[in-house]
Amino acid sequence: DAGITQSPRHKVTETGTPVTLRCHQTENHRYMYWYRQDPGHGLRLIHYSYGVKDTDKGEVSDGYSVSRSKTEDFLLTLESATSSQTSVYFCAISQGGNQPQHFGDGTRLSIL
Amino acid sequence: EDQVTQSPEALRLQEGESSSLNCSYTVSGLRGLFWYRQDPGKGPEFLFTLYSAGEEKEKERLKATLTKKESFLHITAPKPEDSATYLCAVQAGGSQGNLIFGKGTKLSVKP
């Protein structure tokens, strides 16, 4: 398995609270991505990073922010969680270009 | 608009019964087409990358092929352990690795 660790693996929280998900890699890959996966939808890109402190928005970025202060860590923050953000969140890494992305095992987030 | 459509949504096979999964795509300048396998409660596991029409890749009982409009994942003599959801994704030209995923095909192989 690619060295990708997501934490926490499961989280239940209440509407309006802030939530931060962490993705940690040991592969020294330049690119890191956050996706969400919902029934009836394919994986959808939230944000991605192409280097330390270099990030950009994906298809479904509203309500989310990210930070990358070190190569190995990529954080996803929900500033004020809403029930529509209940989902499974996956982190992925790649070497860039048209190289494949490798995924972590996800964080299941429930917002009540 | 870049788009990926996978069919069928679900497929039930008997062990040993070969079949194919389809991934149709529209994308501005294909940089790569990727196949993944996803087991319940796990992240997608990379299987293949195809870069140009006519290309084929094989791994055990799986073979992926690519044309200008679609890709097929052929499964030969499947076993129960091949049961999973298979995801197809494309990378458009000019993107920084952003993938567009289909909704997947859920494959069940019965002994």
JSON list of C-alpha atoms in Angstrom, two decimals:
[
{"chain": "A", "resi": 1, "resn": "ASP", "atom": "CA", "xyz": [0.00, 0.00, 0.00]},
{"chain": "A", "resi": 2, "resn": "ALA", "atom": "CA", "xyz": [1.08, 3.56, -0.72]},
{"chain": "A", "resi": 3, "resn": "GLY", "atom": "CA", "xyz": [2.02, 5.24, 2.54]},
{"chain": "A", "resi": 4, "resn": "ILE", "atom": "CA", "xyz": [-1.12, 7.28, 3.09]},
{"chain": "A", "resi": 5, "resn": "THR", "atom": "CA", "xyz": [-2.78, 7.65, 6.46]},
{"chain": "A", "resi": 6, "resn": "GLN", "atom": "CA", "xyz": [-6.05, 9.45, 6.99]},
{"chain": "A", "resi": 7, "resn": "SER", "atom": "CA", "xyz": [-7.26, 10.51, 10.43]},
{"chain": "A", "resi": 8, "resn": "PRO", "atom": "CA", "xyz": [-9.67, 10.18, 12.00]},
{"chain": "A", "resi": 9, "resn": "ARG", "atom": "CA", "xyz": [-11.20, 7.17, 10.24]},
{"chain": "A", "resi": 10, "resn": "HIS", "atom": "CA", "xyz": [-14.63, 7.92, 11.62]},
{"chain": "A", "resi": 11, "resn": "LYS", "atom": "CA", "xyz": [-16.15, 11.07, 13.08]},
{"chain": "A", "resi": 12, "resn": "VAL", "atom": "CA", "xyz": [-19.59, 12.14, 14.21]},
{"chain": "A", "resi": 13, "resn": "THR", "atom": "CA", "xyz": [-20.18, 15.80, 14.91]},
{"chain": "A", "resi": 14, "resn": "GLU", "atom": "CA", "xyz": [-22.92, 18.39, 15.04]},
{"chain": "A", "resi": 15, "resn": "THR", "atom": "CA", "xyz": [-24.01, 21.01, 12.53]},
{"chain": "A", "resi": 16, "resn": "GLY", "atom": "CA", "xyz": [-22.10, 24.26, 12.92]},
{"chain": "A", "resi": 17, "resn": "THR", "atom": "CA", "xyz": [-18.96, 22.81, 14.47]},
{"chain": "A", "resi": 18, "resn": "PRO", "atom": "CA", "xyz": [-15.54, 23.04, 12.81]},
{"chain": "A", "resi": 19, "resn": "VAL", "atom": "CA", "xyz": [-13.98, 19.80, 11.59]},
{"chain": "A", "resi": 20, "resn": "THR", "atom": "CA", "xyz": [-10.45, 19.09, 10.37]},
{"chain": "A", "resi": 21, "resn": "LEU", "atom": "CA", "xyz": [-9.42, 15.93, 8.54]},
{"chain": "A", "resi": 22, "resn": "ARG", "atom": "CA", "xyz": [-5.78, 15.01, 8.13]},
{"chain": "A", "resi": 23, "resn": "CYS", "atom": "CA", "xyz": [-3.94, 13.22, 5.37]},
{"chain": "A", "resi": 24, "resn": "HIS", "atom": "CA", "xyz": [-0.36, 12.13, 5.96]},
{"chain": "A", "resi": 25, "resn": "GLN", "atom": "CA", "xyz": [1.92, 10.60, 3.31]},
{"chain": "A", "resi": 26, "resn": "THR", "atom": "CA", "xyz": [5.33, 8.98, 3.51]},
{"chain": "A", "resi": 27, "resn": "GLU", "atom": "CA", "xyz": [5.96, 8.85, -0.28]},
{"chain": "A", "resi": 28, "resn": "ASN", "atom": "CA", "xyz": [7.23, 12.43, -0.73]},
{"chain": "A", "resi": 29, "resn": "HIS", "atom": "CA", "xyz": [4.77, 12.95, -3.60]},
{"chain": "A", "resi": 30, "resn": "ARG", "atom": "CA", "xyz": [4.28, 16.52, -4.76]},
{"chain": "A", "resi": 31, "resn": "TYR", "atom": "CA", "xyz": [0.53, 16.33, -5.42]},
{"chain": "A", "resi": 32, "resn": "MET", "atom": "CA", "xyz": [-2.17, 15.69, -2.85]},
{"chain": "A", "resi": 33, "resn": "TYR", "atom": "CA", "xyz": [-5.94, 15.67, -3.34]},
{"chain": "A", "resi": 34, "resn": "TRP", "atom": "CA", "xyz": [-9.14, 15.61, -1.30]},
{"chain": "A", "resi": 35, "resn": "TYR", "atom": "CA", "xyz": [-12.24, 13.89, -2.72]},
{"chain": "A", "resi": 36, "resn": "ARG", "atom": "CA", "xyz": [-15.66, 13.13, -1.36]},
{"chain": "A", "resi": 37, "resn": "GLN", "atom": "CA", "xyz": [-17.69, 10.04, -2.27]},
{"chain": "A", "resi": 38, "resn": "ASP", "atom": "CA", "xyz": [-21.48, 9.99, -2.03]},
{"chain": "A", "resi": 39, "resn": "PRO", "atom": "CA", "xyz": [-24.08, 7.44, -3.19]},
{"chain": "A", "resi": 40, "resn": "GLY", "atom": "CA", "xyz": [-25.18, 8.19, -6.74]},
{"chain": "A", "resi": 41, "resn": "HIS", "atom": "CA", "xyz": [-22.09, 10.26, -7.46]},
{"chain": "A", "resi": 42, "resn": "GLY", "atom": "CA", "xyz": [-18.61, 9.44, -8.55]},
{"chain": "A", "resi": 43, "resn": "LEU", "atom": "CA", "xyz": [-15.68, 10.62, -6.51]},
{"chain": "A", "resi": 44, "resn": "ARG", "atom": "CA", "xyz": [-15.64, 14.42, -6.69]},
{"chain": "A", "resi": 45, "resn": "LEU", "atom": "CA", "xyz": [-12.59, 16.61, -6.21]},
{"chain": "A", "resi": 46, "resn": "ILE", "atom": "CA", "xyz": [-12.78, 19.16, -3.39]},
{"chain": "A", "resi": 47, "resn": "HIS", "atom": "CA", "xyz": [-9.30, 20.73, -3.36]},
{"chain": "A", "resi": 48, "resn": "TYR", "atom": "CA", "xyz": [-5.83, 19.75, -4.37]},
{"chain": "A", "resi": 49, "resn": "SER", "atom": "CA", "xyz": [-2.26, 20.81, -3.68]},
{"chain": "A", "resi": 50, "resn": "TYR", "atom": "CA", "xyz": [0.69, 20.92, -6.05]},
{"chain": "A", "resi": 51, "resn": "GLY", "atom": "CA", "xyz": [3.28, 21.82, -3.45]},
{"chain": "A", "resi": 52, "resn": "VAL", "atom": "CA", "xyz": [3.79, 23.24, 0.00]},
{"chain": "A", "resi": 53, "resn": "LYS", "atom": "CA", "xyz": [1.43, 26.21, 0.40]},
{"chain": "A", "resi": 54, "resn": "ASP", "atom": "CA", "xyz": [0.21, 25.76, -3.20]},
{"chain": "A", "resi": 55, "resn": "THR", "atom": "CA", "xyz": [-3.43, 24.76, -3.39]},
{"chain": "A", "resi": 56, "resn": "ASP", "atom": "CA", "xyz": [-6.36, 25.12, -5.77]},
{"chain": "A", "resi": 57, "resn": "LYS", "atom": "CA", "xyz": [-10.09, 24.48, -5.85]},
{"chain": "A", "resi": 58, "resn": "GLY", "atom": "CA", "xyz": [-11.81, 21.46, -7.30]},
{"chain": "A", "resi": 59, "resn": "GLU", "atom": "CA", "xyz": [-15.35, 20.80, -8.45]},
{"chain": "A", "resi": 60, "resn": "VAL", "atom": "CA", "xyz": [-17.05, 20.95, -5.02]},
{"chain": "A", "resi": 61, "resn": "SER", "atom": "CA", "xyz": [-14.94, 23.34, -2.95]},
{"chain": "A", "resi": 62, "resn": "ASP", "atom": "CA", "xyz": [-17.68, 25.50, -1.36]},
{"chain": "A", "resi": 63, "resn": "GLY", "atom": "CA", "xyz": [-17.65, 25.17, 2.44]},
{"chain": "A", "resi": 64, "resn": "TYR", "atom": "CA", "xyz": [-14.16, 23.63, 2.54]},
{"chain": "A", "resi": 65, "resn": "SER", "atom": "CA", "xyz": [-10.66, 24.99, 3.00]},
{"chain": "A", "resi": 66, "resn": "VAL", "atom": "CA", "xyz": [-7.28, 23.27, 2.90]},
{"chain": "A", "resi": 67, "resn": "SER", "atom": "CA", "xyz": [-3.76, 23.85, 4.07]},
{"chain": "A", "resi": 68, "resn": "ARG", "atom": "CA", "xyz": [-0.41, 22.28, 3.32]},
{"chain": "A", "resi": 69, "resn": "SER", "atom": "CA", "xyz": [2.47, 23.50, 5.44]},
{"chain": "A", "resi": 70, "resn": "LYS", "atom": "CA", "xyz": [4.63, 20.39, 4.93]},
{"chain": "A", "resi": 71, "resn": "THR", "atom": "CA", "xyz": [5.06, 18.04, 2.00]},
{"chain": "A", "resi": 72, "resn": "GLU", "atom": "CA", "xyz": [3.68, 15.12, 3.98]},
{"chain": "A", "resi": 73, "resn": "ASP", "atom": "CA", "xyz": [0.52, 16.68, 5.43]},
{"chain": "A", "resi": 74, "resn": "PHE", "atom": "CA", "xyz": [-2.63, 17.97, 3.75]},
{"chain": "A", "resi": 75, "resn": "LEU", "atom": "CA", "xyz": [-5.48, 19.19, 5.95]},
{"chain": "A", "resi": 76, "resn": "LEU", "atom": "CA", "xyz": [-9.12, 19.58, 4.98]},
{"chain": "A", "resi": 77, "resn": "THR", "atom": "CA", "xyz": [-11.24, 21.90, 7.14]},
{"chain": "A", "resi": 78, "resn": "LEU", "atom": "CA", "xyz": [-14.97, 22.33, 7.29]},
{"chain": "A", "resi": 79, "resn": "GLU", "atom": "CA", "xyz": [-15.27, 25.71, 9.00]},
{"chain": "A", "resi": 80, "resn": "SER", "atom": "CA", "xyz": [-18.93, 25.22, 9.97]},
{"chain": "A", "resi": 81, "resn": "ALA", "atom": "CA", "xyz": [-20.13, 21.72, 9.15]},
{"chain": "A", "resi": 82, "resn": "THR", "atom": "CA", "xyz": [-23.52, 21.17, 7.52]},
{"chain": "A", "resi": 83, "resn": "SER", "atom": "CA", "xyz": [-25.52, 17.97, 7.09]},
{"chain": "A", "resi": 84, "resn": "SER", "atom": "CA", "xyz": [-24.85, 18.09, 3.32]},
{"chain": "A", "resi": 85, "resn": "GLN", "atom": "CA", "xyz": [-21.18, 17.51, 4.10]},
{"chain": "A", "resi": 86, "resn": "THR", "atom": "CA", "xyz": [-21.91, 14.07, 5.54]},
{"chain": "A", "resi": 87, "resn": "SER", "atom": "CA", "xyz": [-19.82, 11.86, 3.28]},
{"chain": "A", "resi": 88, "resn": "VAL", "atom": "CA", "xyz": [-16.78, 9.65, 2.97]},
{"chain": "A", "resi": 89, "resn": "TYR", "atom": "CA", "xyz": [-13.65, 11.71, 2.36]},
{"chain": "A", "resi": 90, "resn": "PHE", "atom": "CA", "xyz": [-10.64, 10.30, 0.53]},
{"chain": "A", "resi": 91, "resn": "CYS", "atom": "CA", "xyz": [-7.16, 11.66, 0.26]},
{"chain": "A", "resi": 92, "resn": "ALA", "atom": "CA", "xyz": [-5.00, 10.81, -2.74]},
{"chain": "A", "resi": 93, "resn": "ILE", "atom": "CA", "xyz": [-1.39, 11.42, -3.72]},
{"chain": "A", "resi": 94, "resn": "SER", "atom": "CA", "xyz": [0.50, 11.38, -7.00]},
{"chain": "A", "resi": 95, "resn": "GLN", "atom": "CA", "xyz": [3.82, 12.28, -8.53]},
{"chain": "A", "resi": 96, "resn": "GLY", "atom": "CA", "xyz": [2.05, 14.62, -10.95]},
{"chain": "A", "resi": 97, "resn": "GLY", "atom": "CA", "xyz": [1.81, 14.74, -14.71]},
{"chain": "A", "resi": 98, "resn": "ASN", "atom": "CA", "xyz": [-0.37, 11.85, -15.86]},
{"chain": "A", "resi": 99, "resn": "GLN", "atom": "CA", "xyz": [0.82, 9.47, -13.17]},
{"chain": "A", "resi": 100, "resn": "PRO", "atom": "CA", "xyz": [-1.87, 7.55, -11.26]},
{"chain": "A", "resi": 101, "resn": "GLN", "atom": "CA", "xyz": [-3.26, 8.73, -7.96]},
{"chain": "A", "resi": 102, "resn": "HIS", "atom": "CA", "xyz": [-3.10, 6.46, -4.93]},
{"chain": "A", "resi": 103, "resn": "PHE", "atom": "CA", "xyz": [-5.78, 6.67, -2.29]},
{"chain": "A", "resi": 104, "resn": "GLY", "atom": "CA", "xyz": [-6.04, 6.39, 1.46]},
{"chain": "A", "resi": 105, "resn": "ASP", "atom": "CA", "xyz": [-8.77, 4.35, 3.12]},
{"chain": "A", "resi": 106, "resn": "GLY", "atom": "CA", "xyz": [-11.01, 7.32, 3.81]},
{"chain": "A", "resi": 107, "resn": "THR", "atom": "CA", "xyz": [-12.70, 9.15, 6.66]},
{"chain": "A", "resi": 108, "resn": "ARG", "atom": "CA", "xyz": [-16.38, 8.54, 7.25]},
{"chain": "A", "resi": 109, "resn": "LEU", "atom": "CA", "xyz": [-17.86, 11.83, 8.48]},
{"chain": "A", "resi": 110, "resn": "SER", "atom": "CA", "xyz": [-21.38, 12.13, 9.83]},
{"chain": "A", "resi": 111, "resn": "ILE", "atom": "CA", "xyz": [-22.84, 15.54, 10.63]},
{"chain": "A", "resi": 112, "resn": "LEU", "atom": "CA", "xyz": [-26.00, 15.48, 12.69]},
{"chain": "B", "resi": 1, "resn": "GLU", "atom": "CA", "xyz": [-18.12, 19.29, -20.36]},
{"chain": "B", "resi": 2, "resn": "ASP", "atom": "CA", "xyz": [-15.81, 16.43, -19.41]},
{"chain": "B", "resi": 3, "resn": "GLN", "atom": "CA", "xyz": [-17.83, 13.36, -18.45]},
{"chain": "B", "resi": 4, "resn": "VAL", "atom": "CA", "xyz": [-17.43, 9.67, -17.64]},
{"chain": "B", "resi": 5, "resn": "THR", "atom": "CA", "xyz": [-20.27, 7.12, -17.83]},
{"chain": "B", "resi": 6, "resn": "GLN", "atom": "CA", "xyz": [-19.88, 3.54, -16.64]},
{"chain": "B", "resi": 7, "resn": "SER", "atom": "CA", "xyz": [-22.15, 0.64, -17.50]},
{"chain": "B", "resi": 8, "resn": "PRO", "atom": "CA", "xyz": [-23.71, -1.48, -16.25]},
{"chain": "B", "resi": 9, "resn": "GLU", "atom": "CA", "xyz": [-24.25, -0.08, -12.75]},
{"chain": "B", "resi": 10, "resn": "ALA", "atom": "CA", "xyz": [-24.22, -3.61, -11.36]},
{"chain": "B", "resi": 11, "resn": "LEU", "atom": "CA", "xyz": [-23.20, -6.96, -12.79]},
{"chain": "B", "resi": 12, "resn": "ARG", "atom": "CA", "xyz": [-23.72, -10.42, -11.35]},
{"chain": "B", "resi": 13, "resn": "LEU", "atom": "CA", "xyz": [-21.65, -13.26, -12.74]},
{"chain": "B", "resi": 14, "resn": "GLN", "atom": "CA", "xyz": [-21.16, -16.89, -11.96]},
{"chain": "B", "resi": 15, "resn": "GLU", "atom": "CA", "xyz": [-17.62, -17.96, -11.20]},
{"chain": "B", "resi": 16, "resn": "GLY", "atom": "CA", "xyz": [-15.88, -18.58, -14.52]},
{"chain": "B", "resi": 17, "resn": "GLU", "atom": "CA", "xyz": [-18.36, -16.52, -16.55]},
{"chain": "B", "resi": 18, "resn": "SER", "atom": "CA", "xyz": [-16.35, -13.92, -18.49]},
{"chain": "B", "resi": 19, "resn": "SER", "atom": "CA", "xyz": [-17.73, -10.44, -19.17]},
{"chain": "B", "resi": 20, "resn": "SER", "atom": "CA", "xyz": [-16.82, -6.80, -19.80]},
{"chain": "B", "resi": 21, "resn": "LEU", "atom": "CA", "xyz": [-17.37, -3.49, -18.07]},
{"chain": "B", "resi": 22, "resn": "ASN", "atom": "CA", "xyz": [-17.72, -0.32, -20.12]},
{"chain": "B", "resi": 23, "resn": "CYS", "atom": "CA", "xyz": [-16.43, 3.21, -19.51]},
{"chain": "B", "resi": 24, "resn": "SER", "atom": "CA", "xyz": [-17.52, 5.87, -22.02]},
{"chain": "B", "resi": 25, "resn": "TYR", "atom": "CA", "xyz": [-15.92, 9.27, -21.82]},
{"chain": "B", "resi": 26, "resn": "THR", "atom": "CA", "xyz": [-15.92, 12.74, -23.31]},
{"chain": "B", "resi": 27, "resn": "VAL", "atom": "CA", "xyz": [-12.90, 14.81, -22.42]},
{"chain": "B", "resi": 28, "resn": "SER", "atom": "CA", "xyz": [-10.92, 17.64, -23.93]},
{"chain": "B", "resi": 29, "resn": "GLY", "atom": "CA", "xyz": [-7.58, 16.08, -24.69]},
{"chain": "B", "resi": 30, "resn": "LEU", "atom": "CA", "xyz": [-7.19, 12.80, -22.87]},
{"chain": "B", "resi": 31, "resn": "ARG", "atom": "CA", "xyz": [-4.02, 12.62, -20.81]},
{"chain": "B", "resi": 32, "resn": "GLY", "atom": "CA", "xyz": [-4.87, 9.28, -19.25]},
{"chain": "B", "resi": 33, "resn": "LEU", "atom": "CA", "xyz": [-7.66, 6.86, -18.40]},
{"chain": "B", "resi": 34, "resn": "PHE", "atom": "CA", "xyz": [-7.44, 5.06, -15.07]},
{"chain": "B", "resi": 35, "resn": "TRP", "atom": "CA", "xyz": [-9.12, 1.95, -13.71]},
{"chain": "B", "resi": 36, "resn": "TYR", "atom": "CA", "xyz": [-9.49, 1.36, -10.00]},
{"chain": "B", "resi": 37, "resn": "ARG", "atom": "CA", "xyz": [-10.96, -1.37, -7.83]},
{"chain": "B", "resi": 38, "resn": "GLN", "atom": "CA", "xyz": [-12.75, -0.43, -4.60]},
{"chain": "B", "resi": 39, "resn": "ASP", "atom": "CA", "xyz": [-13.68, -2.85, -1.84]},
{"chain": "B", "resi": 40, "resn": "PRO", "atom": "CA", "xyz": [-16.27, -1.91, 0.80]},
{"chain": "B", "resi": 41, "resn": "GLY", "atom": "CA", "xyz": [-14.85, 0.40, 3.46]},
{"chain": "B", "resi": 42, "resn": "LYS", "atom": "CA", "xyz": [-11.60, 0.89, 1.53]},
{"chain": "B", "resi": 43, "resn": "GLY", "atom": "CA", "xyz": [-10.12, 3.47, -0.77]},
{"chain": "B", "resi": 44, "resn": "PRO", "atom": "CA", "xyz": [-9.81, 2.90, -4.51]},
{"chain": "B", "resi": 45, "resn": "GLU", "atom": "CA", "xyz": [-6.91, 0.65, -5.47]},
{"chain": "B", "resi": 46, "resn": "PHE", "atom": "CA", "xyz": [-5.10, 1.51, -8.70]},
{"chain": "B", "resi": 47, "resn": "LEU", "atom": "CA", "xyz": [-5.26, -1.13, -11.46]},
{"chain": "B", "resi": 48, "resn": "PHE", "atom": "CA", "xyz": [-4.29, 0.34, -14.86]},
{"chain": "B", "resi": 49, "resn": "THR", "atom": "CA", "xyz": [-3.46, 3.49, -16.76]},
{"chain": "B", "resi": 50, "resn": "LEU", "atom": "CA", "xyz": [-4.14, 3.76, -20.49]},
{"chain": "B", "resi": 51, "resn": "TYR", "atom": "CA", "xyz": [-2.79, 6.72, -22.42]},
{"chain": "B", "resi": 52, "resn": "SER", "atom": "CA", "xyz": [-3.70, 6.29, -26.08]},
{"chain": "B", "resi": 53, "resn": "ALA", "atom": "CA", "xyz": [-6.25, 4.56, -28.29]},
{"chain": "B", "resi": 54, "resn": "GLY", "atom": "CA", "xyz": [-5.30, 0.98, -29.07]},
{"chain": "B", "resi": 55, "resn": "GLU", "atom": "CA", "xyz": [-3.40, 0.49, -25.84]},
{"chain": "B", "resi": 56, "resn": "GLU", "atom": "CA", "xyz": [-4.06, -2.62, -23.73]},
{"chain": "B", "resi": 57, "resn": "LYS", "atom": "CA", "xyz": [-2.95, -3.60, -20.23]},
{"chain": "B", "resi": 58, "resn": "GLU", "atom": "CA", "xyz": [-3.35, -6.94, -18.44]},
{"chain": "B", "resi": 59, "resn": "LYS", "atom": "CA", "xyz": [-3.17, -8.10, -14.86]},
{"chain": "B", "resi": 60, "resn": "GLU", "atom": "CA", "xyz": [-4.17, -11.62, -13.87]},
{"chain": "B", "resi": 61, "resn": "ARG", "atom": "CA", "xyz": [-7.80, -12.06, -15.00]},
{"chain": "B", "resi": 62, "resn": "LEU", "atom": "CA", "xyz": [-8.24, -8.40, -15.96]},
{"chain": "B", "resi": 63, "resn": "LYS", "atom": "CA", "xyz": [-7.55, -6.75, -19.29]},
{"chain": "B", "resi": 64, "resn": "ALA", "atom": "CA", "xyz": [-8.17, -3.08, -20.03]},
{"chain": "B", "resi": 65, "resn": "THR", "atom": "CA", "xyz": [-8.50, -1.65, -23.53]},
{"chain": "B", "resi": 66, "resn": "LEU", "atom": "CA", "xyz": [-8.93, 1.89, -24.86]},
{"chain": "B", "resi": 67, "resn": "THR", "atom": "CA", "xyz": [-10.52, 3.50, -27.91]},
{"chain": "B", "resi": 68, "resn": "LYS", "atom": "CA", "xyz": [-11.07, 7.18, -28.65]},
{"chain": "B", "resi": 69, "resn": "LYS", "atom": "CA", "xyz": [-14.47, 7.12, -26.96]},
{"chain": "B", "resi": 70, "resn": "GLU", "atom": "CA", "xyz": [-14.47, 4.29, -24.44]},
{"chain": "B", "resi": 71, "resn": "SER", "atom": "CA", "xyz": [-12.56, 1.78, -22.42]},
{"chain": "B", "resi": 72, "resn": "PHE", "atom": "CA", "xyz": [-13.42, -1.79, -21.55]},
{"chain": "B", "resi": 73, "resn": "LEU", "atom": "CA", "xyz": [-12.37, -3.83, -18.56]},
{"chain": "B", "resi": 74, "resn": "HIS", "atom": "CA", "xyz": [-12.56, -7.47, -19.57]},
{"chain": "B", "resi": 75, "resn": "ILE", "atom": "CA", "xyz": [-12.76, -10.04, -16.81]},
{"chain": "B", "resi": 76, "resn": "THR", "atom": "CA", "xyz": [-11.84, -13.56, -17.83]},
{"chain": "B", "resi": 77, "resn": "ALA", "atom": "CA", "xyz": [-13.03, -16.52, -15.74]},
{"chain": "B", "resi": 78, "resn": "PRO", "atom": "CA", "xyz": [-13.76, -14.38, -12.68]},
{"chain": "B", "resi": 79, "resn": "LYS", "atom": "CA", "xyz": [-13.49, -15.66, -9.13]},
{"chain": "B", "resi": 80, "resn": "PRO", "atom": "CA", "xyz": [-15.48, -14.57, -6.06]},
{"chain": "B", "resi": 81, "resn": "GLU", "atom": "CA", "xyz": [-12.51, -12.51, -4.90]},
{"chain": "B", "resi": 82, "resn": "ASP", "atom": "CA", "xyz": [-12.93, -10.32, -7.98]},
{"chain": "B", "resi": 83, "resn": "SER", "atom": "CA", "xyz": [-16.17, -9.00, -6.45]},
{"chain": "B", "resi": 84, "resn": "ALA", "atom": "CA", "xyz": [-15.76, -5.24, -5.93]},
{"chain": "B", "resi": 85, "resn": "THR", "atom": "CA", "xyz": [-16.77, -1.91, -7.40]},
{"chain": "B", "resi": 86, "resn": "TYR", "atom": "CA", "xyz": [-14.69, -0.96, -10.42]},
{"chain": "B", "resi": 87, "resn": "LEU", "atom": "CA", "xyz": [-14.14, 2.74, -11.05]},
{"chain": "B", "resi": 88, "resn": "CYS", "atom": "CA", "xyz": [-13.06, 4.47, -14.23]},
{"chain": "B", "resi": 89, "resn": "ALA", "atom": "CA", "xyz": [-11.54, 7.97, -14.27]},
{"chain": "B", "resi": 90, "resn": "VAL", "atom": "CA", "xyz": [-10.11, 10.29, -16.90]},
{"chain": "B", "resi": 91, "resn": "GLN", "atom": "CA", "xyz": [-7.59, 13.09, -16.75]},
{"chain": "B", "resi": 92, "resn": "ALA", "atom": "CA", "xyz": [-8.17, 15.95, -19.16]},
{"chain": "B", "resi": 93, "resn": "GLY", "atom": "CA", "xyz": [-5.42, 17.75, -21.01]},
{"chain": "B", "resi": 94, "resn": "GLY", "atom": "CA", "xyz": [-4.08, 20.74, -19.13]},
{"chain": "B", "resi": 95, "resn": "SER", "atom": "CA", "xyz": [-5.30, 19.51, -15.74]},
{"chain": "B", "resi": 96, "resn": "GLN", "atom": "CA", "xyz": [-2.97, 19.15, -12.78]},
{"chain": "B", "resi": 97, "resn": "GLY", "atom": "CA", "xyz": [-3.86, 15.53, -12.33]},
{"chain": "B", "resi": 98, "resn": "ASN", "atom": "CA", "xyz": [-7.51, 16.25, -11.50]},
{"chain": "B", "resi": 99, "resn": "LEU", "atom": "CA", "xyz": [-9.50, 13.11, -12.21]},
{"chain": "B", "resi": 100, "resn": "ILE", "atom": "CA", "xyz": [-13.10, 12.87, -13.35]},
{"chain": "B", "resi": 101, "resn": "PHE", "atom": "CA", "xyz": [-14.66, 9.67, -12.08]},
{"chain": "B", "resi": 102, "resn": "GLY", "atom": "CA", "xyz": [-17.58, 7.58, -13.26]},
{"chain": "B", "resi": 103, "resn": "LYS", "atom": "CA", "xyz": [-20.07, 6.22, -10.74]},
{"chain": "B", "resi": 104, "resn": "GLY", "atom": "CA", "xyz": [-18.65, 2.73, -10.92]},
{"chain": "B", "resi": 105, "resn": "THR", "atom": "CA", "xyz": [-19.78, -0.80, -11.73]},
{"chain": "B", "resi": 106, "resn": "LYS", "atom": "CA", "xyz": [-20.50, -3.09, -8.79]},
{"chain": "B", "resi": 107, "resn": "LEU", "atom": "CA", "xyz": [-19.40, -6.60, -9.72]},
{"chain": "B", "resi": 108, "resn": "SER", "atom": "CA", "xyz": [-20.59, -9.65, -7.81]},
{"chain": "B", "resi": 109, "resn": "VAL", "atom": "CA", "xyz": [-19.15, -13.06, -8.63]},
{"chain": "B", "resi": 110, "resn": "LYS", "atom": "CA", "xyz": [-20.98, -16.03, -7.16]},
{"chain": "B", "resi": 111, "resn": "PRO", "atom": "CA", "xyz": [-19.29, -19.40, -6.60]}
]
